[in-house]
mmCIF file of C-alpha atoms in Angstrom:
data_model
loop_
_atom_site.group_PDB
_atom_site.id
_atom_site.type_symbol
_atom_site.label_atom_id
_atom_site.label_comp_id
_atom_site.label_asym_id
_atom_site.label_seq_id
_atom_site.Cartn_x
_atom_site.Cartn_y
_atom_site.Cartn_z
ATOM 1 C CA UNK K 229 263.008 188.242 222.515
ATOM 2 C CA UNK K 230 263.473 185.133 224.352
ATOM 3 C CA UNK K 231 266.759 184.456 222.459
ATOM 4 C CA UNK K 232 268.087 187.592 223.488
ATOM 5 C CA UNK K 233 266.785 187.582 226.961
ATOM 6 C CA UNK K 234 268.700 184.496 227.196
ATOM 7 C CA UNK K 235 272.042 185.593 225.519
ATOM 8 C CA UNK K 236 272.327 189.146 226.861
ATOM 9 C CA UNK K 237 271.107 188.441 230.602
ATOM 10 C CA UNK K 238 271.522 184.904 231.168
ATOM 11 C CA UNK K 239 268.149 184.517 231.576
ATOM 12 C CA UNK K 240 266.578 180.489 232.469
ATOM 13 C CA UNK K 241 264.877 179.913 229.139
ATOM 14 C CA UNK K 242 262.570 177.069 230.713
ATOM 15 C CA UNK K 243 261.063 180.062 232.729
ATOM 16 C CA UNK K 244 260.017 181.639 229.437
ATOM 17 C CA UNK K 245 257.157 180.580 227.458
ATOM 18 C CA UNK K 246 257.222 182.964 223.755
ATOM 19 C CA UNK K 247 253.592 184.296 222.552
ATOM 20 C CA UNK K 248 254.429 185.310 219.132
ATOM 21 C CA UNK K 249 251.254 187.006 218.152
ATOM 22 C CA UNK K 250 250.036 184.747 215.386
ATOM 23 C CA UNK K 251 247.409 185.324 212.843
ATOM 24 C CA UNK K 252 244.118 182.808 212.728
ATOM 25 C CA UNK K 253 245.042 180.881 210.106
ATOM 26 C CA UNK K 254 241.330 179.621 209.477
ATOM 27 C CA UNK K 255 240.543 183.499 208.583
ATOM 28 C CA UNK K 256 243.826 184.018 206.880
ATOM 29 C CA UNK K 257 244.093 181.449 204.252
ATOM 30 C CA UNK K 258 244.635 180.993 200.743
ATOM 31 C CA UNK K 259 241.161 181.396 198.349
ATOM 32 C CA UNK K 260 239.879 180.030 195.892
ATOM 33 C CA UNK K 261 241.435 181.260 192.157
ATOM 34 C CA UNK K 262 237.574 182.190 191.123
ATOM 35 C CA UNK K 263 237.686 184.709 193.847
ATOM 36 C CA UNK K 264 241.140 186.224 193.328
ATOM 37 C CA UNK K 265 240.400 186.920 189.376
ATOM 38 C CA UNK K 266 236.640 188.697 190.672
ATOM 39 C CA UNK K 267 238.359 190.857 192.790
ATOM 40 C CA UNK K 268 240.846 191.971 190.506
ATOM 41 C CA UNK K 269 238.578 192.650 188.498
ATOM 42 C CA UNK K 270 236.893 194.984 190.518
ATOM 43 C CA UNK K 271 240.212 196.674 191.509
ATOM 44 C CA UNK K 272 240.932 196.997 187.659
ATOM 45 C CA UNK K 273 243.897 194.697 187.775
ATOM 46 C CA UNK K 274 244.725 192.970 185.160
ATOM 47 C CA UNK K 275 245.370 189.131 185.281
ATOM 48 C CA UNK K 276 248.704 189.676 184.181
ATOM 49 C CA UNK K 277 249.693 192.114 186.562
ATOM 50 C CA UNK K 278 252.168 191.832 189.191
ATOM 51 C CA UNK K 279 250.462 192.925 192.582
ATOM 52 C CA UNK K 280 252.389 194.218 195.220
ATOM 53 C CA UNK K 281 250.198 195.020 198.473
ATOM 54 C CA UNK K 282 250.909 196.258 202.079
ATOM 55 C CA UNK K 283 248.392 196.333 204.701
ATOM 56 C CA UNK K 284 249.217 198.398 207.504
ATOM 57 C CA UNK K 285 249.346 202.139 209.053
ATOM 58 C CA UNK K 286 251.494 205.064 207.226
ATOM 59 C CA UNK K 287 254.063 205.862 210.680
ATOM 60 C CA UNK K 288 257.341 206.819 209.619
ATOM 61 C CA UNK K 289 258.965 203.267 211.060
ATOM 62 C CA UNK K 290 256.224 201.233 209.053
ATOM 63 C CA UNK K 291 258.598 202.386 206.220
ATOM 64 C CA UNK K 292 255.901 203.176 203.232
ATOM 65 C CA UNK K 293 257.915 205.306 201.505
ATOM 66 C CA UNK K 294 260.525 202.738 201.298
ATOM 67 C CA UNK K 295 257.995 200.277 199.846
ATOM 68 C CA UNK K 296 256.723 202.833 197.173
ATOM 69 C CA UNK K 297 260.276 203.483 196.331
ATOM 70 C CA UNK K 298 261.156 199.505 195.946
ATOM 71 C CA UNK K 299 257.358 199.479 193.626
ATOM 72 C CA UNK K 300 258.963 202.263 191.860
ATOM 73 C CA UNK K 301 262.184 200.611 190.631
ATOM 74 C CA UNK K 302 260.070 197.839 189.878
ATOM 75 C CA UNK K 303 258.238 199.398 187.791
ATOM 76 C CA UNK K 304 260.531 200.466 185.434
ATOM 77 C CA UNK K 305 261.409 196.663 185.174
ATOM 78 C CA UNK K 306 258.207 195.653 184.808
ATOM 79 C CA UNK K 307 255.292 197.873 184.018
ATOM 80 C CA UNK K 308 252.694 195.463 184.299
ATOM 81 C CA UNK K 309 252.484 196.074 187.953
ATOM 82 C CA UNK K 310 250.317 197.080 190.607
ATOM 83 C CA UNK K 311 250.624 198.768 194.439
ATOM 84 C CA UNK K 312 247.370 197.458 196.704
ATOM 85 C CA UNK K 313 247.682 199.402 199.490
ATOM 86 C CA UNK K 314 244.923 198.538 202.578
ATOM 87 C CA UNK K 315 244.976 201.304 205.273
ATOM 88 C CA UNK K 316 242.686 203.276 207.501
ATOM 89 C CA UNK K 317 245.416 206.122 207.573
ATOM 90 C CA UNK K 318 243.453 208.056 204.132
ATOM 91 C CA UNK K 319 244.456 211.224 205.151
ATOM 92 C CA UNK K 320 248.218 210.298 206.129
ATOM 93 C CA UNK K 321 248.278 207.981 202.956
ATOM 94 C CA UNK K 322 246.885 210.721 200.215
ATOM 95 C CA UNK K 323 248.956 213.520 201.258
ATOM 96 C CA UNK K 324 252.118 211.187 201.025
ATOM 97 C CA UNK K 325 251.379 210.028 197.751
ATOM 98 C CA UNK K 326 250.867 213.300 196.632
ATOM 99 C CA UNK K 327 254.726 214.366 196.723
ATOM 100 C CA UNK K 328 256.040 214.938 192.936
ATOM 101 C CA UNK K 329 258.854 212.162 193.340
ATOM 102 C CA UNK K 330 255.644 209.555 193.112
ATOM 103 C CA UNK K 331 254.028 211.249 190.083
ATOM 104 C CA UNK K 332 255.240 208.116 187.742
ATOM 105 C CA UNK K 333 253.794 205.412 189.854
ATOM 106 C CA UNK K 334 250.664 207.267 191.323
ATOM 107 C CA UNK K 335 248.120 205.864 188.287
ATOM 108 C CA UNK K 336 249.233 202.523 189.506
ATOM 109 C CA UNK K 337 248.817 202.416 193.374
ATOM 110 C CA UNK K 338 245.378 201.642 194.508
ATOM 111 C CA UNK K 339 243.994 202.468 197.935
ATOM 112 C CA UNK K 340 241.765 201.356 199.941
ATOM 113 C CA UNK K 341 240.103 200.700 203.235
ATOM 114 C CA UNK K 342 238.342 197.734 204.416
ATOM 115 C CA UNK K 343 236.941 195.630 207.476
ATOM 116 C CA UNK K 344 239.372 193.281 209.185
ATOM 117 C CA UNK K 345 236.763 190.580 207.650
ATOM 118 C CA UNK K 346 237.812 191.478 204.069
ATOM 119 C CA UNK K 347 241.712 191.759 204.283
ATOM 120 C CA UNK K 348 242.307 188.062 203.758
ATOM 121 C CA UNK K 349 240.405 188.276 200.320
ATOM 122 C CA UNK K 350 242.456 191.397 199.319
ATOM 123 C CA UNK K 351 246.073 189.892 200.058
ATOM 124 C CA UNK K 352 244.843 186.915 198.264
ATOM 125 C CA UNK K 353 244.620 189.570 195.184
ATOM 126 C CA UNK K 354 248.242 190.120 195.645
ATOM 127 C CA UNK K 355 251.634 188.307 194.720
ATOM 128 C CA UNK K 356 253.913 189.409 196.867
ATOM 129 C CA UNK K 357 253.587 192.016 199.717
ATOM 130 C CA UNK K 358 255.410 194.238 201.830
ATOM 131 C CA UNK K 359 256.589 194.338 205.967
ATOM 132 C CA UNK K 360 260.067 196.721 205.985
ATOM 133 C CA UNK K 361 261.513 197.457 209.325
ATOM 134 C CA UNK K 362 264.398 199.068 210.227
ATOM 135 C CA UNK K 363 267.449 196.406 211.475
ATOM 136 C CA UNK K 364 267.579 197.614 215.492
ATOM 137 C CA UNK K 365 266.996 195.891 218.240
ATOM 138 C CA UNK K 366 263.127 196.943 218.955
ATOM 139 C CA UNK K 367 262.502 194.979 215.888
ATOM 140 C CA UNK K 368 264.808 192.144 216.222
ATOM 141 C CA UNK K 369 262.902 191.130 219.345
ATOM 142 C CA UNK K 370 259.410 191.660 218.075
ATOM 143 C CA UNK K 371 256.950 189.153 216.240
ATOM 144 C CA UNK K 372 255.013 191.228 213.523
ATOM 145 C CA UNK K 373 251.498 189.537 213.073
ATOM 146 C CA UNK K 374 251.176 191.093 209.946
ATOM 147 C CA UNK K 375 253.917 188.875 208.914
ATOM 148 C CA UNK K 376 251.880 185.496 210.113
ATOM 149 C CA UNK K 377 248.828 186.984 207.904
ATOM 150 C CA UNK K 378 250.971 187.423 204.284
ATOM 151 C CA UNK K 379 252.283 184.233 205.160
ATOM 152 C CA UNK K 380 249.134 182.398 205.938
ATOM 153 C CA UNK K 381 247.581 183.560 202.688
ATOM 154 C CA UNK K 382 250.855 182.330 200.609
ATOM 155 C CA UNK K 383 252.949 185.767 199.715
ATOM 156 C CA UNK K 384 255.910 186.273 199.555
ATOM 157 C CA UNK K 385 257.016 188.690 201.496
ATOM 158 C CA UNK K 386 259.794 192.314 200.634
ATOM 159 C CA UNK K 387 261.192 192.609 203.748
ATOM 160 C CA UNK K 388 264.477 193.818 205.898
ATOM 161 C CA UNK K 389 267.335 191.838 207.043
ATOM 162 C CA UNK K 390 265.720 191.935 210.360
ATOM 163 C CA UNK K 391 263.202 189.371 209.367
ATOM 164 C CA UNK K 392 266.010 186.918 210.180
ATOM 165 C CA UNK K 393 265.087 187.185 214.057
ATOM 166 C CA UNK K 394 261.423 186.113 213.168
ATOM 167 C CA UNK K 395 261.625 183.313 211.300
ATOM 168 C CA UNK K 396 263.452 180.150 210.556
ATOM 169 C CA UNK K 397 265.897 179.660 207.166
ATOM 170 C CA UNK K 398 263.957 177.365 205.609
ATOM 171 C CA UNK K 399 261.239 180.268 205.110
ATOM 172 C CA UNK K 400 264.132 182.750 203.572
ATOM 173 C CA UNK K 401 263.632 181.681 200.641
ATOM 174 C CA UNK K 402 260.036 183.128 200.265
ATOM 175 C CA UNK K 403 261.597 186.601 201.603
ATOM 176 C CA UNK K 404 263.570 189.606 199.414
ATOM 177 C CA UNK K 405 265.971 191.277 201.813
ATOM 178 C CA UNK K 406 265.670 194.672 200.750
ATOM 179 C CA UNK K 407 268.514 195.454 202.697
ATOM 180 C CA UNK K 408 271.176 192.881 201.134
ATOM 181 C CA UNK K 409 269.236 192.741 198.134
ATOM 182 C CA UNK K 410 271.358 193.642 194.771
ATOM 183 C CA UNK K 411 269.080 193.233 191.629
ATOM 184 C CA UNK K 412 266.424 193.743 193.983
ATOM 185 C CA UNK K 413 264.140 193.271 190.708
ATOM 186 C CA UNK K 414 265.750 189.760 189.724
ATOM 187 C CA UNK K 415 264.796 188.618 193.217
ATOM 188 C CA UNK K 416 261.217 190.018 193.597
ATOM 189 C CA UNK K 417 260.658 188.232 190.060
ATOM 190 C CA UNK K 418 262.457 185.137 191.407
ATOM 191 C CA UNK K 419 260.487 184.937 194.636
ATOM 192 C CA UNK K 420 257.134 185.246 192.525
ATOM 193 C CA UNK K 421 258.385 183.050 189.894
ATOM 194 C CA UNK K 422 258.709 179.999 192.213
ATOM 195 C CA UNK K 423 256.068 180.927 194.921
ATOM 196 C CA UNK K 424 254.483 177.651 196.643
ATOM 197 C CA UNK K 425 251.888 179.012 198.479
ATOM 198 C CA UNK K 426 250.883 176.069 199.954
ATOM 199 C CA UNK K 427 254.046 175.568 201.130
ATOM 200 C CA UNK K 428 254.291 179.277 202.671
ATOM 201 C CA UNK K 429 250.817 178.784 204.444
ATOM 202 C CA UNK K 430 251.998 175.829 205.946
ATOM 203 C CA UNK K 431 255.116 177.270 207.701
ATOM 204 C CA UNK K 432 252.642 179.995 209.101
ATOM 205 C CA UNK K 433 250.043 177.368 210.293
ATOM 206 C CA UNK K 434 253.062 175.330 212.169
ATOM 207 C CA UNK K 435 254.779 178.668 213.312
ATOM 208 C CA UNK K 436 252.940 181.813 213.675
ATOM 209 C CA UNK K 437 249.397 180.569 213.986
ATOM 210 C CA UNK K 438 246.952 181.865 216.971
ATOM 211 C CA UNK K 439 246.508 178.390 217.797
ATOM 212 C CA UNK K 440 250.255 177.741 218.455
ATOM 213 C CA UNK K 441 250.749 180.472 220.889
ATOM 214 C CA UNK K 442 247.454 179.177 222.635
ATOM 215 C CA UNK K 443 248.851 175.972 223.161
ATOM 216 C CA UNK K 444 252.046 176.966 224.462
ATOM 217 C CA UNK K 445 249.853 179.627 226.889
ATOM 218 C CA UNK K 446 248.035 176.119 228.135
ATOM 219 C CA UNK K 447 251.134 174.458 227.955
ATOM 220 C CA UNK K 448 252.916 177.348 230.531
ATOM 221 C CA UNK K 449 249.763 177.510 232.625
ATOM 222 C CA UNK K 450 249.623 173.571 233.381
ATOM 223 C CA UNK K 451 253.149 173.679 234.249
ATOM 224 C CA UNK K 452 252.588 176.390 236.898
ATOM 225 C CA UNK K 453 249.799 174.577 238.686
#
């Protein structure tokens, strides 16, 4: 937003201090490997199981159908593969998973509900997860926190060319562009494949964490005194 305030309007970027919505990175984090394989366990995932997950509403721009439709191709690559979905939209959620075009993938999408407490455990359970946006402008400027959470707990993330306007290149790398993505399979695998999680937390904890945007609140405050 700020870069576009600044190249569309001409706008004094020292008058603009960004709050980018970051996630608490002390709740979000990366747990402990015991913990993972419990909960998988529970969900009846298997430890070799590729787990996909989105967290998030079912609104037409949160783009779930195109998510179930990427898990779908996938599938067919690699049937060892799971769909986590977390959402408090139950009703939306079964009646859009009951169309026929998602009777071959149904048996493996799990859903679920839980407490903002618990979602950091439950993304851990994942590999790689989902945040698909359409490419216009409402989402070019905005900062998805949801983003700063997958991040924070190490994921990967399937996302949309759009992405691009949230984050810097040398987190690309850790992101499938749907959009641009040939051998969209290849590149899920790829992004799995050479995950550093650590690596991925730590861009999140130095660029979309809570406590960043507090400090740069403080910072803007002091300056106005």
């Amino acid at each position: 937003m700020k870069r576009h305030l600044v190249s569309k309007y001409n706008a004094d970027d020292k008058k603009i201090t960004v709050y980018k919505c970051g996630a608490n990175t002390n709740h979000f984090n990366i747990k402990p490997k015991e913990e993972k394989i419990a909960l998988r366990n529970e969900l009846g995932i298997a430890d070799k199981d590729v787990v996909f997950i989105y967290a998030g509403g079912t609104a037409k721009w949160q783009k779930i159908d195109v998510s179930l439709n990427i898990f779908k191709g996938y599938q067919t690559h690699n049937p060892n593969s799971k769909f986590l979905i977390l959402s408090h939209d139950k009703e939306q959620l079964k009646t859009i998973l009951e169309d026929e075009k998602w009777n071959s993938i149904r048996k493996s999408v799990i859903t679920t509900s839980v407490p903002y407490t618990k979602v950091p455990n439950y993304l851990n359970v994942a590999d790689i997860a989902f945040l698909i946006r359409d490419n216009v402008i409402l989402n070019a400027v905005a900062s998805p926190t949801k983003l700063a959470e997958y991040l924070a707990c190490g994921l990967p993330v399937i996302t949309a060319s759009v992405a691009k306007k949230w984050v810097k290149p040398e987190i690309e790398a850790s992101m499938v562009f749907c959009d641009e993505a040939a051998e969209i399979n290849h590149k899920i695998d790829k992004a799995i494949q050479y995950r550093n999680a650590d690596a991925i937390r730590q861009y999140a904890v130095d660029n979309l964490s809570v406590e960043i945007d507090e400090k740069n609140i403080d910072m803007m405050i002091s300056q106005c005194l």
